[in-house]
């Protein structure tokens, strides 16, 4: 069964959707979209370093993404607005990554595949990494679900409950780095944040509880992966962008449903 490239691609898309769903909810709740974008942009530098050092692309992308996220967390509030700081870090890391790739002699690299994803080229070993990373993200978020929700709602309440919001931020940062590393093969660094944010945003009008929103986001993400891949196969369009387009259409539909409910209430 896994010899079929469409089957491998579908499994990869579902795995990334499951990893991105709960994490995307926290990105939406905390308004961390730009933070996620900066982390994703940094991954291309990780790809260049991993190829130069002949190590796993997953390991290199995750290490640099985590370093970027930690750097942004440490430097925030030290004289620069967060959006300015993230803009500088994100585009600097992307530029250095692209320049570093140009210096790799004797290494053939399809840069477009890392920028926009190449889900149809996913191998069995890639599936193991993607599903292993997804399981790790789900385990981390599930383990710290209640403290993360409390810290997201109110940091003072978290302190009063004996929780450390900075520790929860670290868990979220680590999870984000892992998600970026596993998603880079599927949708590429330029579309990773879309897969994080759009399913979660689409699930919001349908949900009454945070747990419902995470489950709906997972379902919407998985549906987007399956339908987007089928559409890409039938219409001969890029697979990664097609997945994001389907997610955007679902977001539009749920937004209309949410608006209709509000008008009828």
Short mmCIF file of C-alpha atoms in Angstrom, two decimals, residues 107-251:
data_model
loop_
_atom_site.label_atom_id
_atom_site.label_comp_id
_atom_site.label_asym_id
_atom_site.label_seq_id
_atom_site.Cartn_x
_atom_site.Cartn_y
_atom_site.Cartn_z
CA UNK A 107 24.74 19.40 -3.47
CA UNK A 108 21.64 19.30 -5.62
CA UNK A 109 18.70 20.91 -3.90
CA UNK A 110 15.23 21.77 -5.13
CA UNK A 111 14.72 25.04 -3.29
CA UNK A 112 11.09 25.31 -4.40
CA UNK A 113 10.36 22.01 -2.67
CA UNK A 114 11.49 23.46 0.66
CA UNK A 115 9.74 26.79 0.10
CA UNK A 116 6.38 25.39 -1.03
CA UNK A 117 6.62 21.72 -0.08
CA UNK A 118 6.88 18.51 -2.10
CA UNK A 119 4.39 16.20 -0.44
CA UNK A 120 4.22 13.88 -3.45
CA UNK A 121 7.89 12.98 -2.90
CA UNK A 122 7.37 11.83 0.71
CA UNK A 123 9.15 8.55 1.44
CA UNK A 124 8.55 5.86 4.07
CA UNK A 125 11.29 7.32 6.26
CA UNK A 126 9.68 10.76 5.92
CA UNK A 127 6.38 9.25 7.11
CA UNK A 128 8.08 7.86 10.19
CA UNK A 129 9.53 11.31 11.00
CA UNK A 130 6.24 13.11 10.32
CA UNK A 131 4.09 10.78 12.42
CA UNK A 132 6.74 10.56 15.13
CA UNK A 133 6.89 14.36 15.29
CA UNK A 134 3.09 14.60 15.27
CA UNK A 135 2.86 12.13 18.15
CA UNK A 136 5.45 14.11 20.11
CA UNK A 137 3.61 17.41 19.56
CA UNK A 138 0.26 15.89 20.57
CA UNK A 139 1.86 14.33 23.65
CA UNK A 140 3.48 17.62 24.71
CA UNK A 141 0.31 19.66 24.22
CA UNK A 142 -1.86 17.00 25.85
CA UNK A 143 0.50 16.79 28.84
CA UNK A 144 0.41 20.56 29.42
CA UNK A 145 -3.10 21.27 28.07
CA UNK A 146 -4.63 22.68 31.26
CA UNK A 147 -1.60 24.82 32.29
CA UNK A 148 -1.26 26.09 28.70
CA UNK A 149 -4.93 27.11 28.66
CA UNK A 150 -4.59 28.86 32.01
CA UNK A 151 -1.45 30.73 30.96
CA UNK A 152 -3.11 31.70 27.69
CA UNK A 153 -6.19 33.01 29.50
CA UNK A 154 -4.36 35.03 32.15
CA UNK A 155 -0.73 34.94 33.25
CA UNK A 156 -1.56 36.32 36.68
CA UNK A 157 -4.09 33.52 37.18
CA UNK A 158 -1.41 31.03 36.16
CA UNK A 159 1.02 32.43 38.73
CA UNK A 160 -1.71 32.35 41.40
CA UNK A 161 -2.36 28.68 40.55
CA UNK A 162 1.31 27.82 41.02
CA UNK A 163 2.10 27.61 37.31
CA UNK A 164 4.98 29.22 35.46
CA UNK A 165 3.79 30.87 32.20
CA UNK A 166 7.37 30.98 30.91
CA UNK A 167 7.63 27.21 31.20
CA UNK A 168 4.37 26.83 29.28
CA UNK A 169 5.72 29.22 26.64
CA UNK A 170 8.79 26.98 26.35
CA UNK A 171 6.59 23.91 25.80
CA UNK A 172 4.67 25.79 23.12
CA UNK A 173 7.91 26.98 21.51
CA UNK A 174 9.34 23.45 21.42
CA UNK A 175 6.11 22.08 19.96
CA UNK A 176 6.10 24.79 17.31
CA UNK A 177 9.69 23.98 16.28
CA UNK A 178 8.82 20.28 15.95
CA UNK A 179 5.70 21.06 13.90
CA UNK A 180 7.67 23.32 11.56
CA UNK A 181 10.32 20.64 11.07
CA UNK A 182 7.80 17.91 10.19
CA UNK A 183 5.69 20.18 7.97
CA UNK A 184 8.54 21.52 5.85
CA UNK A 185 8.43 18.48 3.55
CA UNK A 186 4.66 18.72 3.13
CA UNK A 187 3.82 22.40 2.61
CA UNK A 188 7.20 24.16 2.75
CA UNK A 189 8.36 27.02 4.96
CA UNK A 190 6.18 29.65 3.25
CA UNK A 191 2.91 27.77 3.84
CA UNK A 192 3.50 26.16 7.23
CA UNK A 193 1.86 28.96 9.19
CA UNK A 194 -1.19 28.80 6.91
CA UNK A 195 -1.67 25.15 7.86
CA UNK A 196 -1.30 26.10 11.52
CA UNK A 197 -3.70 29.04 11.52
CA UNK A 198 -6.40 28.41 8.92
CA UNK A 199 -7.85 25.10 10.25
CA UNK A 200 -7.86 26.49 13.80
CA UNK A 201 -9.52 29.72 12.66
CA UNK A 202 -12.06 27.71 10.63
CA UNK A 203 -12.89 25.59 13.67
CA UNK A 204 -13.48 28.56 15.94
CA UNK A 205 -17.06 29.46 14.82
CA UNK A 206 -18.12 25.81 15.21
CA UNK A 207 -16.70 25.26 18.69
CA UNK A 208 -18.06 25.80 22.17
CA UNK A 209 -15.00 24.62 24.14
CA UNK A 210 -11.21 24.70 23.55
CA UNK A 211 -11.18 20.92 23.27
CA UNK A 212 -13.84 21.03 20.58
CA UNK A 213 -11.87 23.63 18.67
CA UNK A 214 -8.74 21.46 18.70
CA UNK A 215 -10.68 18.40 17.49
CA UNK A 216 -12.51 20.35 14.77
CA UNK A 217 -9.21 21.92 13.68
CA UNK A 218 -7.68 18.44 13.35
CA UNK A 219 -10.62 17.28 11.26
CA UNK A 220 -10.54 20.35 9.03
CA UNK A 221 -6.79 20.03 8.57
CA UNK A 222 -7.04 16.34 7.65
CA UNK A 223 -9.97 17.01 5.29
CA UNK A 224 -8.01 19.83 3.63
CA UNK A 225 -5.04 17.51 3.11
CA UNK A 226 -7.13 14.73 1.54
CA UNK A 227 -9.29 16.97 -0.66
CA UNK A 228 -6.38 19.25 -1.58
CA UNK A 229 -4.27 16.30 -2.71
CA UNK A 230 -7.12 14.89 -4.77
CA UNK A 231 -7.73 18.28 -6.37
CA UNK A 232 -4.02 18.69 -7.12
CA UNK A 233 -3.94 15.25 -8.75
CA UNK A 234 -7.02 15.93 -10.89
CA UNK A 235 -6.23 19.54 -11.82
CA UNK A 236 -2.44 19.20 -12.04
CA UNK A 237 -1.85 21.99 -9.48
CA UNK A 238 0.85 22.29 -6.78
CA UNK A 239 -0.07 19.97 -3.90
CA UNK A 240 0.95 22.13 -0.91
CA UNK A 241 -0.81 25.31 -2.08
CA UNK A 242 -3.86 23.24 -3.08
CA UNK A 243 -4.16 21.94 0.49
CA UNK A 244 -4.01 25.48 1.85
CA UNK A 245 -6.61 26.64 -0.71
CA UNK A 246 -9.06 23.98 0.46
CA UNK A 247 -8.47 25.00 4.08
CA UNK A 248 -9.15 28.62 3.10
CA UNK A 249 -12.45 27.63 1.45
CA UNK A 250 -13.48 25.75 4.59
CA UNK A 251 -12.60 28.84 6.63
#
